[in-house]
Coordinates of C-alpha atoms in Angstrom, one line a residue:
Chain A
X61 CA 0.0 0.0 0.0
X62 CA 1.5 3.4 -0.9
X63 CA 1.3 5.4 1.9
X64 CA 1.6 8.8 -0.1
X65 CA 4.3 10.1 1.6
X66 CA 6.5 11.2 -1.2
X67 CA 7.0 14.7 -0.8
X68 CA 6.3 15.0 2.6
X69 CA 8.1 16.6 5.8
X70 CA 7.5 15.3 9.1
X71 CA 8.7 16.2 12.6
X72 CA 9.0 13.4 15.2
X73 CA 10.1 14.6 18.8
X74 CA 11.6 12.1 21.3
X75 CA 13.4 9.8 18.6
X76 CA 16.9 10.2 20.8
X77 CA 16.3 6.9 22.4
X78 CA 17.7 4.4 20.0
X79 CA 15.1 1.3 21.4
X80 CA 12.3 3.9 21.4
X81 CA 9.1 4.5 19.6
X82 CA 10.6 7.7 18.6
X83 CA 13.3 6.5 16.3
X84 CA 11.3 3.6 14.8
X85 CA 8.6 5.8 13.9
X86 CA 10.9 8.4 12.3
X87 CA 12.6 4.9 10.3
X88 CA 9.2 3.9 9.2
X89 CA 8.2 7.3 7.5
X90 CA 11.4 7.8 5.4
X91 CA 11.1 3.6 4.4
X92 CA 7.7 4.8 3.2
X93 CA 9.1 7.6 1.3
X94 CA 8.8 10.8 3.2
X95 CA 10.8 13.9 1.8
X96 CA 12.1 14.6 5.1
X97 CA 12.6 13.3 8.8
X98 CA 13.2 16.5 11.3
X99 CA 13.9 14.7 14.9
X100 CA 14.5 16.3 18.1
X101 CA 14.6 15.2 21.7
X102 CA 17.0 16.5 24.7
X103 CA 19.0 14.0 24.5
X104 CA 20.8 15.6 21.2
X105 CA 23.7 12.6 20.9
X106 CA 21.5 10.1 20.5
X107 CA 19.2 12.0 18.1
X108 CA 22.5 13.2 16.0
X109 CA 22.6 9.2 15.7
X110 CA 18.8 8.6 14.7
X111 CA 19.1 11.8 12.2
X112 CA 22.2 10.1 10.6
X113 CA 20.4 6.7 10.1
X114 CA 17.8 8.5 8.2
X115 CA 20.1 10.2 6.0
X116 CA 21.9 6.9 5.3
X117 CA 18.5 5.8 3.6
X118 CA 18.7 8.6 1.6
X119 CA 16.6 10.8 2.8
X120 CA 16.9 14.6 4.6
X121 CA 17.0 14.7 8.1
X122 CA 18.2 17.3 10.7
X123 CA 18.5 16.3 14.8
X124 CA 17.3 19.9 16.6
X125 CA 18.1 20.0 20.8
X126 CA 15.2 20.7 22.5
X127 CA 13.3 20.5 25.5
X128 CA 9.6 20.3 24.6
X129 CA 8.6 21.2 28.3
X130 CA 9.7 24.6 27.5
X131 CA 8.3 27.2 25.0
X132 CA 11.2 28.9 23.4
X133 CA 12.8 25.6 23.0
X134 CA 9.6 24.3 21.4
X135 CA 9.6 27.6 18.9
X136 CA 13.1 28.0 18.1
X137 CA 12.9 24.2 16.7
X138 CA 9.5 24.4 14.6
X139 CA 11.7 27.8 13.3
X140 CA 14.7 25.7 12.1
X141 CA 12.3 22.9 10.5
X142 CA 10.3 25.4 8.9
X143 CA 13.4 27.1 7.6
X144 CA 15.6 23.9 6.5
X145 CA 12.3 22.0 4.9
X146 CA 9.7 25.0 4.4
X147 CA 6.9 23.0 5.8
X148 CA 6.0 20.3 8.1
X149 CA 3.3 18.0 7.3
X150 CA 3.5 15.1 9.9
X151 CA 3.6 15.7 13.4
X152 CA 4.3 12.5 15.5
X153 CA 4.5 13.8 19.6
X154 CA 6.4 10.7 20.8
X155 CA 8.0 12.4 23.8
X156 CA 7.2 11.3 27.3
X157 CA 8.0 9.4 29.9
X158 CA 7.2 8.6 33.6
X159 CA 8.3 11.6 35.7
X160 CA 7.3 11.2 38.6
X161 CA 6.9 7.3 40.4
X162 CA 6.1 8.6 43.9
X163 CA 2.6 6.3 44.4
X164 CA -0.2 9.1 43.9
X165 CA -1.4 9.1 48.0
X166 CA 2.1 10.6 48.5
X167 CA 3.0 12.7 46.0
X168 CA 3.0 16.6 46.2
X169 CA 1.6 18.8 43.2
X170 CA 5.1 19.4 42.5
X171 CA 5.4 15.6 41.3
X172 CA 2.0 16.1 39.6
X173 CA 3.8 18.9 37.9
X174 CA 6.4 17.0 36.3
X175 CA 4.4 14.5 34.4
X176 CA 2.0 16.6 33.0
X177 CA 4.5 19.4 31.9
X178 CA 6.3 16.1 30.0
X179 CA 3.2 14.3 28.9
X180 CA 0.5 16.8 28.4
X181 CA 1.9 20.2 27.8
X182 CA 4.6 19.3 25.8
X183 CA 2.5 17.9 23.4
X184 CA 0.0 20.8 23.6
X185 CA 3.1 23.0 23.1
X186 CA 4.3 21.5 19.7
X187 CA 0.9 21.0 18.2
X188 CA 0.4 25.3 19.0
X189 CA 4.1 26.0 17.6
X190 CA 3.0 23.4 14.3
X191 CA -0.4 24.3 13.9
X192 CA 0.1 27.6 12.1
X193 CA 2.2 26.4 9.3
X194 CA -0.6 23.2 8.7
X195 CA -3.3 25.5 8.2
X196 CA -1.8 27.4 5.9
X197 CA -1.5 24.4 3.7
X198 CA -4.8 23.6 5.0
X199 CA -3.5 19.9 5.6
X200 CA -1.7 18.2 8.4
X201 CA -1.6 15.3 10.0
X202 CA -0.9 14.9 13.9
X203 CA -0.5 11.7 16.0
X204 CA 0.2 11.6 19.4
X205 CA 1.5 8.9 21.4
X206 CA -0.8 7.8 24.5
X207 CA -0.5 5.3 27.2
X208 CA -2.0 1.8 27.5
X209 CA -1.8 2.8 31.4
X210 CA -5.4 5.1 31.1
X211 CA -7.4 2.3 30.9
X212 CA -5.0 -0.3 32.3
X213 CA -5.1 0.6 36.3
X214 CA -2.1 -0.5 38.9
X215 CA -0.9 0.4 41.9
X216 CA 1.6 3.3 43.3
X217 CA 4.1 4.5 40.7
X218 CA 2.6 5.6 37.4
X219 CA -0.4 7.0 38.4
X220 CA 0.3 10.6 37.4
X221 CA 1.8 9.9 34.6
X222 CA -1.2 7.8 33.2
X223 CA -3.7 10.7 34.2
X224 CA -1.4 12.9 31.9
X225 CA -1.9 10.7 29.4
X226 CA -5.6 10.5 29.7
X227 CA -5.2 14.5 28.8
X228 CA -3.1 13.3 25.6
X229 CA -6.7 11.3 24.8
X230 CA -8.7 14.1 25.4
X231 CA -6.6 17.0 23.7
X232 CA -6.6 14.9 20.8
X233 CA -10.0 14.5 20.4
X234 CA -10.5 18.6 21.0
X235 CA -7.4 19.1 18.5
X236 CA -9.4 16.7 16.1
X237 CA -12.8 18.9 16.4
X238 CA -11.8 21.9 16.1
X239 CA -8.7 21.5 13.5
X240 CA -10.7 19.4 10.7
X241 CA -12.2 22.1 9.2
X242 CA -9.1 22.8 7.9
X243 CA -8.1 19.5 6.5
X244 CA -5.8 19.1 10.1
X245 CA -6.4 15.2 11.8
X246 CA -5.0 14.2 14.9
X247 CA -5.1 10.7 16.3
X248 CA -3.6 8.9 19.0
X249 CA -1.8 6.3 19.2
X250 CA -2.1 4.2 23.2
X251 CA 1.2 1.5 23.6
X252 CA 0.6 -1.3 25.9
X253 CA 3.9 -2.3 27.6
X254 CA 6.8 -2.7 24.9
X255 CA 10.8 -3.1 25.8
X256 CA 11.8 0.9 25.6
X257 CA 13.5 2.5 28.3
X258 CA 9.9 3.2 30.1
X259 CA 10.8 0.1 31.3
X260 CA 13.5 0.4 34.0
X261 CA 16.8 -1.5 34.2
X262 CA 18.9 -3.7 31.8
X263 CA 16.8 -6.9 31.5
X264 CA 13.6 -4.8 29.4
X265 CA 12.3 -7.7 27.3
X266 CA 12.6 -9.9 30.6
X267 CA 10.2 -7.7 32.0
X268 CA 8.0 -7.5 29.3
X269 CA 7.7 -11.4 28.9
X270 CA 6.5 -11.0 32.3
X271 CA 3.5 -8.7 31.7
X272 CA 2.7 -11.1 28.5
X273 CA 1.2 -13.5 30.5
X274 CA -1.6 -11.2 31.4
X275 CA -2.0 -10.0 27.8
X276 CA -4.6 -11.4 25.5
X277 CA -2.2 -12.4 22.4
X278 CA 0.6 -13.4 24.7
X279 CA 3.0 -11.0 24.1
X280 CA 4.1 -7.6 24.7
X281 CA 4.1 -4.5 22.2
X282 CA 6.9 -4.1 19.8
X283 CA 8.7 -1.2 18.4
X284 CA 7.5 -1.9 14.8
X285 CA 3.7 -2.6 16.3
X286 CA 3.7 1.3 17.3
X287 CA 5.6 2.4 14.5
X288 CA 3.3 0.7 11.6
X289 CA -0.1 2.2 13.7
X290 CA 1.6 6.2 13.6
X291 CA 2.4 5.8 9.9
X292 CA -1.1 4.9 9.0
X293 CA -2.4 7.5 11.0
X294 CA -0.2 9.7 9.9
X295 CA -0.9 9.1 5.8
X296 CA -3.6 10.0 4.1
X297 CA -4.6 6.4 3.5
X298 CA -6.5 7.2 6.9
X299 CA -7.8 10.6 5.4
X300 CA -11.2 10.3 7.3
X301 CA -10.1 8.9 10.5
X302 CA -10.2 11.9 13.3
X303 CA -10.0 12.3 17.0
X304 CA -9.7 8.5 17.6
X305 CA -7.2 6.6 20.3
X306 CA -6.1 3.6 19.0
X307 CA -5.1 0.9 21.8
X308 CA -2.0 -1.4 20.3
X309 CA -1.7 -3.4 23.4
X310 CA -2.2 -7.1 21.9
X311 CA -5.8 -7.0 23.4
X312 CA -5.1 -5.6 27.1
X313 CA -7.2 -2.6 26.6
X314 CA -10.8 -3.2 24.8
X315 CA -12.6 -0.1 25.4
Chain B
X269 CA 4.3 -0.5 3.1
X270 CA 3.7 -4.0 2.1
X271 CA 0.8 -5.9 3.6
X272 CA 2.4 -9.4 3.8
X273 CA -1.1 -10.7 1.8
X274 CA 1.0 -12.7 -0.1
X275 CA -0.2 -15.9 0.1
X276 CA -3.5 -15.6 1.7
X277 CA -7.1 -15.8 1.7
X278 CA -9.6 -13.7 2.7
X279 CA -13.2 -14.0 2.5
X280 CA -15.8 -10.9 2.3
X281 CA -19.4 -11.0 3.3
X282 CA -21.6 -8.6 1.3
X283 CA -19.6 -8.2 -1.1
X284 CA -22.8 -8.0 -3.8
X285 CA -23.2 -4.3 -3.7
X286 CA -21.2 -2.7 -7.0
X287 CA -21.2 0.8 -4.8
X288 CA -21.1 -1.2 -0.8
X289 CA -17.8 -1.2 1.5
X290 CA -17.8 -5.1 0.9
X291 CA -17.0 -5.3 -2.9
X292 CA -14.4 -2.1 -2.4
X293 CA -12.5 -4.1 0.6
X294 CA -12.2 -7.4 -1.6
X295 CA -10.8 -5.7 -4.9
X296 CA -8.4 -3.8 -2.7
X297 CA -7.2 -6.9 -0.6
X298 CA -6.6 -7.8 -4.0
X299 CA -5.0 -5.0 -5.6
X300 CA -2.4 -5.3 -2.3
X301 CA -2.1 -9.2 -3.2
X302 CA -3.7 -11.4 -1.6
X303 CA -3.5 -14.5 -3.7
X304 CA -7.1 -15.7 -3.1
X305 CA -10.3 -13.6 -2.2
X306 CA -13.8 -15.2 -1.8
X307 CA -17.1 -13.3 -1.7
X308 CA -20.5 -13.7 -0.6
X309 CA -23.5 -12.0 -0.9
X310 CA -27.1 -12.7 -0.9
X311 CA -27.5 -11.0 -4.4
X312 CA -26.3 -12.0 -7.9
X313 CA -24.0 -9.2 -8.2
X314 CA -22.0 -11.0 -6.1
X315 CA -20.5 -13.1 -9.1
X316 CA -19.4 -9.4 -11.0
X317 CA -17.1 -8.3 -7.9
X318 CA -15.3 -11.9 -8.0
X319 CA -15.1 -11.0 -12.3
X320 CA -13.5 -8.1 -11.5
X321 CA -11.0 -9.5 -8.8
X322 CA -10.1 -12.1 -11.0
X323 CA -9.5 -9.0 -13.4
X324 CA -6.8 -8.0 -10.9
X325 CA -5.3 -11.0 -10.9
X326 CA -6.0 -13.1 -7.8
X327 CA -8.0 -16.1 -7.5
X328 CA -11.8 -15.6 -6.6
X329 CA -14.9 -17.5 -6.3
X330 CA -18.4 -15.8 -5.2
X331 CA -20.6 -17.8 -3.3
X332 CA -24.5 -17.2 -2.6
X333 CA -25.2 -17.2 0.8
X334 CA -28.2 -15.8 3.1
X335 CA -25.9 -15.2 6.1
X336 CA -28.8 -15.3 8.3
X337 CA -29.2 -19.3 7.7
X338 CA -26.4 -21.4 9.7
X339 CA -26.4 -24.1 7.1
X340 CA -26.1 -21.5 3.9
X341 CA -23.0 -20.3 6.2
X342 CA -21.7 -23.2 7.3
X343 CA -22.3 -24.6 3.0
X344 CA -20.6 -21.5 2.1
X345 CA -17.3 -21.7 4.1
X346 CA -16.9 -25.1 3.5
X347 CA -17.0 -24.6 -0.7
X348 CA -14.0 -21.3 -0.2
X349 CA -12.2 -23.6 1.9
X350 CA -12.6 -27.0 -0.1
X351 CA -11.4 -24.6 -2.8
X352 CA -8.8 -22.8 -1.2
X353 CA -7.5 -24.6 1.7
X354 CA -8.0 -21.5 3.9
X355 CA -9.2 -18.8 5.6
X356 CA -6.7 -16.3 7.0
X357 CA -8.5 -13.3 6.6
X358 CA -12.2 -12.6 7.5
X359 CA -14.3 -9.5 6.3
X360 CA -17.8 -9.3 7.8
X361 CA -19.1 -6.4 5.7
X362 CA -22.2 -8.2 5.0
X363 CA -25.4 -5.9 7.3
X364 CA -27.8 -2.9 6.4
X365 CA -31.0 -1.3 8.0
X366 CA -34.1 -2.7 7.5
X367 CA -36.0 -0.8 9.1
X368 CA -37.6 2.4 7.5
X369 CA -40.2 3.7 9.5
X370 CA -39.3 6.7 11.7
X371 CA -41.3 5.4 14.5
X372 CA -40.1 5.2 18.0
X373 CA -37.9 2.7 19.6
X374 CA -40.7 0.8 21.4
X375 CA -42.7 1.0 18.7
X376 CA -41.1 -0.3 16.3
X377 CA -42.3 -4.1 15.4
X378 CA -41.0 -7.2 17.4
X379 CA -40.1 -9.3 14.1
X380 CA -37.9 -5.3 12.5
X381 CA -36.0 -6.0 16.0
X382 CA -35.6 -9.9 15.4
X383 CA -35.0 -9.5 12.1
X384 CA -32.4 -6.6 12.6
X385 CA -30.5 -8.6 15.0
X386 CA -30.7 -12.1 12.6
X387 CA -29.1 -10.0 10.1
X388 CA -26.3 -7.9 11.5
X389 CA -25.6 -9.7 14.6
X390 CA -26.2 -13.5 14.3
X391 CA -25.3 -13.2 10.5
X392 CA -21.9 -11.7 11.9
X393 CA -21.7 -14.7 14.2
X394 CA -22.6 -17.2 12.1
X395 CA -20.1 -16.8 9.8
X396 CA -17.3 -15.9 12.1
X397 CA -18.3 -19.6 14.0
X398 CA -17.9 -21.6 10.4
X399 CA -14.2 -19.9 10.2
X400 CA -12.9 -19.9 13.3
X401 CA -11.6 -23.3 13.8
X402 CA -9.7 -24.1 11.1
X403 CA -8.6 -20.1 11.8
X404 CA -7.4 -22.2 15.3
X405 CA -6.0 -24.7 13.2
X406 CA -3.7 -22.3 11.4
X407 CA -2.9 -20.0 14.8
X408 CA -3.7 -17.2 13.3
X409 CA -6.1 -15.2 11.5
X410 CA -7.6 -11.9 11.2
X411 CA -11.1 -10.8 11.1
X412 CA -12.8 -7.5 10.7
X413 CA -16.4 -6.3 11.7
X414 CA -18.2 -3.7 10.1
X415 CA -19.8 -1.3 12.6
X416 CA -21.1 1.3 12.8
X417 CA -21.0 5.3 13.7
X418 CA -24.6 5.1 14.5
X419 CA -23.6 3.2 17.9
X420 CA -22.3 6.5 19.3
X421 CA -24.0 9.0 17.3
X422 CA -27.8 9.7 18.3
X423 CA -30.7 9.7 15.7
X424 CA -33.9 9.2 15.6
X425 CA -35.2 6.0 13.2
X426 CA -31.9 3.9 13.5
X427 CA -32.1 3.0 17.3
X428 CA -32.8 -0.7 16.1
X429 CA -30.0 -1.0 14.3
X430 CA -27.6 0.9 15.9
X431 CA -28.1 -1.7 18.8
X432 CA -27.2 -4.4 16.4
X433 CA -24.1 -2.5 15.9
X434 CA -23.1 -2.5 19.1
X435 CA -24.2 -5.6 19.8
X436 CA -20.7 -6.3 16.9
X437 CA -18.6 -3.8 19.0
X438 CA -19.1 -6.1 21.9
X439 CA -18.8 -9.3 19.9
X440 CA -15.7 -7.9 18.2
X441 CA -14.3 -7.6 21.5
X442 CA -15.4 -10.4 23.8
X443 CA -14.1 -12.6 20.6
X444 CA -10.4 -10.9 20.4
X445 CA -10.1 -11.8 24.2
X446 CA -11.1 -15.2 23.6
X447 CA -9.2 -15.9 20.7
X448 CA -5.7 -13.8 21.7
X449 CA -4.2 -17.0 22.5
X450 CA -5.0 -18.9 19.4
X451 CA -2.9 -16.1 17.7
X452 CA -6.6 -14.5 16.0
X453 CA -7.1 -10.7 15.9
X454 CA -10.5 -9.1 15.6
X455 CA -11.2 -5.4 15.2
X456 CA -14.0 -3.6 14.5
X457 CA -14.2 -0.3 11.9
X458 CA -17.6 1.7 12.1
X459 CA -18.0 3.9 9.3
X460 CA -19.9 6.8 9.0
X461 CA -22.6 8.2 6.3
X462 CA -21.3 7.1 3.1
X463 CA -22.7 6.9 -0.2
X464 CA -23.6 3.5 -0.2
X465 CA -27.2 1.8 -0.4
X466 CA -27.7 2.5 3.6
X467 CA -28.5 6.4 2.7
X468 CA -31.0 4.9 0.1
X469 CA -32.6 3.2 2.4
X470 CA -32.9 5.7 5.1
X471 CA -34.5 8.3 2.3
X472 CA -37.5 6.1 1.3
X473 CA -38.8 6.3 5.2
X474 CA -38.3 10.1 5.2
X475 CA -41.4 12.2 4.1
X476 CA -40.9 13.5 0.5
X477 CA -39.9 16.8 -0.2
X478 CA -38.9 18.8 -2.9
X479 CA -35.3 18.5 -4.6
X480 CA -33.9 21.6 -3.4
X481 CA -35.2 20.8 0.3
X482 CA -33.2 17.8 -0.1
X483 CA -30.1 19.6 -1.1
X484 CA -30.5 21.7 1.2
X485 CA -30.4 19.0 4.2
X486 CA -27.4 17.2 2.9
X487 CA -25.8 20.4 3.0
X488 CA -26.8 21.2 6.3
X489 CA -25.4 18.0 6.8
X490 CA -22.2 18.0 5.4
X491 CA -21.5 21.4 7.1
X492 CA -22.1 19.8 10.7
X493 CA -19.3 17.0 10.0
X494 CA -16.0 18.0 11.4
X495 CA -14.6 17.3 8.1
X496 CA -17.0 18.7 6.0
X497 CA -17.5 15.8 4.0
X498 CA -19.1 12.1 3.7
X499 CA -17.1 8.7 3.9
X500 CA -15.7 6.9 0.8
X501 CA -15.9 3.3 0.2
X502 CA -11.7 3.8 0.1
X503 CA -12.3 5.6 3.3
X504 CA -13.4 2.3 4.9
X505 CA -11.3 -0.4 2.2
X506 CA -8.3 1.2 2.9
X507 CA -8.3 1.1 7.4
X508 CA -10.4 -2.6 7.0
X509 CA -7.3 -3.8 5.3
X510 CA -5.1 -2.6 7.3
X511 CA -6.4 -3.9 10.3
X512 CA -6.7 -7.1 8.4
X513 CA -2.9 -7.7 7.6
X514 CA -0.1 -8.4 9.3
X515 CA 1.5 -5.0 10.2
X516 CA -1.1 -4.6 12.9
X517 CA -0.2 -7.9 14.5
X518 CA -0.4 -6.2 17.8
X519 CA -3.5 -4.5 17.6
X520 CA -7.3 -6.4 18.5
X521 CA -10.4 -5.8 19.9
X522 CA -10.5 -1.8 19.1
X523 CA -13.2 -0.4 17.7
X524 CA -12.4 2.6 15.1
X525 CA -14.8 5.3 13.9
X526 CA -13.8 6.3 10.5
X527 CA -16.3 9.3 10.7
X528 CA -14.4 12.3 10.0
X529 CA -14.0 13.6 13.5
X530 CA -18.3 12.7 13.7
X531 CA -18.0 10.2 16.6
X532 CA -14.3 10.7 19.1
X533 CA -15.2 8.0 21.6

């Protein structure tokens, strides 16, 4: 299936991590035959790395430092895409992480704080900073990455950050409304447990073989499961699909 | 992106229509390359969509089925598969409203409700019970429902059938939890208004009224739809065979509305 991606830009933050959803994601879309791959994330080694694998497909690419938690980080790198590439047409918010894992009955706002500046507002921060330039081409596609963990409840640690991502959920949706009047979509796209660096310490796809058990189809998210969702989403092969979270979680979330 | 349909067989329900989701989904599960590709349908057309797949180049046989009768279903899968050896992929497409009159839910007739649900519910099941365990056999498979955006979007007339739908959403994922294991996805994608014979349908039970009323309703319409405009039978093709191959491997019992931003839940 051509996914119509030939001639396209697209941003994707948080593809520093080299086992993340970030970088696979930002793999997936120049494969497919976008124009251009920006990729940013704070972590600007890493990225450098991910930026120079794309380039080795033969396809642009810069890596742009930034901290999406804060604003003039967030403009000054939607300036340098716009001015290397002249537009951007994909927007995949990949960013994110647990920020806080003090167990919600003990946590202070400040910890609160923390997850949704990383989860929530960082998102909502490079969707305002994009927006503009979509609109003006009155087309744009937007896919966020959500969380298994909004439907999937546990105990202590990961609270917060799950209740940021239920805003992710819900600012898509209003993004969706209010944005497809002119021709913008935004989707989201919910994980269930995969081995990335949410998952702490060395032995990842241990722990993930752990949490299979409990999953419907017996295993645990991969890279290239998140990945092949956001590329769809982000194509216009999905062209009247808007404001939807889609659960890629082997059957651990149903509704 | 390749769709890893080499090699496999799907089989679409309601696949009769020449202008219906069903017929679009098997030509393009064809067009992507899927060496075989059944269809069924209560009406003769049914044998045109398998000319044209043919046309394409992939094998194809159309079989005449009432999908409400469980020994028409259980005849029919047993002819794709004594011709094909398998079933990996299963479309249920096959459903419509039969009921016209704009008449309150309770008033609506006992046999529109039993009929409703024999069509778009047990038809749905019956079919997806003659597949499944050869489906078992082969750990794995992949079926898709068609649902519907009527489920979660409120209007007067369809309440019959929108509770059929959701009667699928529910099937589609009480059936992905069950079958996870055996290595069997099932996802649901529930369209909204589209060109297709449902609007036909839905017309005949409205009052009549003059051409340029009409026009000016479907405007009215189109206006209040986030995206300003109706679904295609691409629109639905393209997400139902996505979900139906191999690069969402991950990915069952979800339910997605592919209603231009009309339903978000």
């Amino acid at each position: 299936m051509d996914l119509g991606f030939k001639g396209k830009v697209a941003l994707v933050t948080g593809a520093g991590s080299q086992i993340g959803f970030g970088k696979e994601i930002a793999l997936l879309l120049v494969r497919e035959g976008c124009d251009a791959v920006a990729v940013t994330d704070i972590n600007i080694d890493d990225c450098n790395k991910t930026a120079d694998e794309i380039k080795k497909l033969g396809k642009k690419s810069i890596a742009v430092k930034a901290d999406i938690t804060n604003p003039q980080d967030v403009d000054a790198l939607v300036k340098k895409v716009i001015d290397e590439y002249k537009r951007i047409d994909i927007l995949c918010n990949v960013a994110g992480g647990i920020a806080s894992r003090v167990p919600y009955d003990k946590s202070k706002p400040e910890d609160w704080d923390k997850d949704v500046r990383l989860n929530l507002y960082s998102i909502m921060l490079m969707c305002q900073a994009v927006l503009p330039y979509m609109k003006e081409k009155k087309s744009g596609s937007i896919v966020n990455i959500g969380s298994g963990s909004t439907r999937m409840y546990a105990h202590g640690a990961g609270n917060t950050y799950a209740i940021s991502k239920a805003g992710v959920d819900t600012f898509t949706k209003q993004l969706a409304f209010n944005e497809a009047k002119n021709g913008i979509r935004c989707n989201c796209v919910a994980p269930g447990p995969a081995p990335t660096n949410f998952i702490p310490g060395p032995d990842k796809q241990g722990m993930i073989d752990m949490l299979a058990k409990t999953i419907p189809m017996g295993r645990g998210a991969t890279q290239a499961d998140i990945a092949n969702a956001t590329a769809f989403f982000a194509s216009d092969m999905s062209g009247y699909v808007t404001g939807q979270v889609l659960h890629v979680s082997g059957g651990s979330v149903l509704d | 992106m390749d769709l890893g349909f080499k090699g496999k067989t799907a089989l679409v329900t309601g696949a009769g229509s020449q202008k219906g989701f069903g017929r679009e989904i098997a030509l393009l599960l064809a067009k992507e390359g899927c060496d075989a590709v059944a269809v069924t349908d209560i009406i003769d057309d049914v044998q045109k969509t398998a000319d044209d797949i043919k046309k394409i180049g992939s094998k194809s046989i159309a079989v005449k089925a009432d999908i409400t009768k469980k020994a028409e279903v259980d005849e029919m899968v047993k002819k794709v598969l004594d011709e094909y050896g398998k079933i990996d992929i299963l479309c249920n497409v096959a459903g419509a409203i039969l009921h016209k009159d704009y008449v309150p839910l309770d008033e609506q007739k006992y046999e529109t409700w039993a009929k409703q649900m024999d069509l778009n519910l047990f038809g749905t099941m019956h079919v997806t019970r003659a597949v499944l365990p050869q489906m078992r056999k082969l750990k794995n498979g992949a079926i898709v429902n068609i649902g519907s955006g009527s489920t979660h979007q409120y209007s007067f007339g369809v309440a019959v059938y929108a509770i059929s739908k959701y009667a699928i959403d529910l099937f589609t994922r009480q059936l992905a939890y069950q079958e996870g294991k055996n290595g069997i996805r099932c996802n649901c994608i529930a369209p909204g208004p589209a060109p297709t014979n449902f609007g036909a349908v839905l017309r005949e039970g409205m009052p009549p009224m003059p051409p340029e009323q009409a026009e000016k309703m479907r405007e009215n319409m189109l206006a209040a739809f986030p995206l300003g405009r109706m679904g295609t039978p691409a629109d639905i093709a393209n997400i139902t065979i996505i979900m139906a191959s191999d690069v969402t491997n991950y990915i069952t019992g979800q339910v997605i509305q592919v209603s231009g931003g009309n339903v978000m839940e």
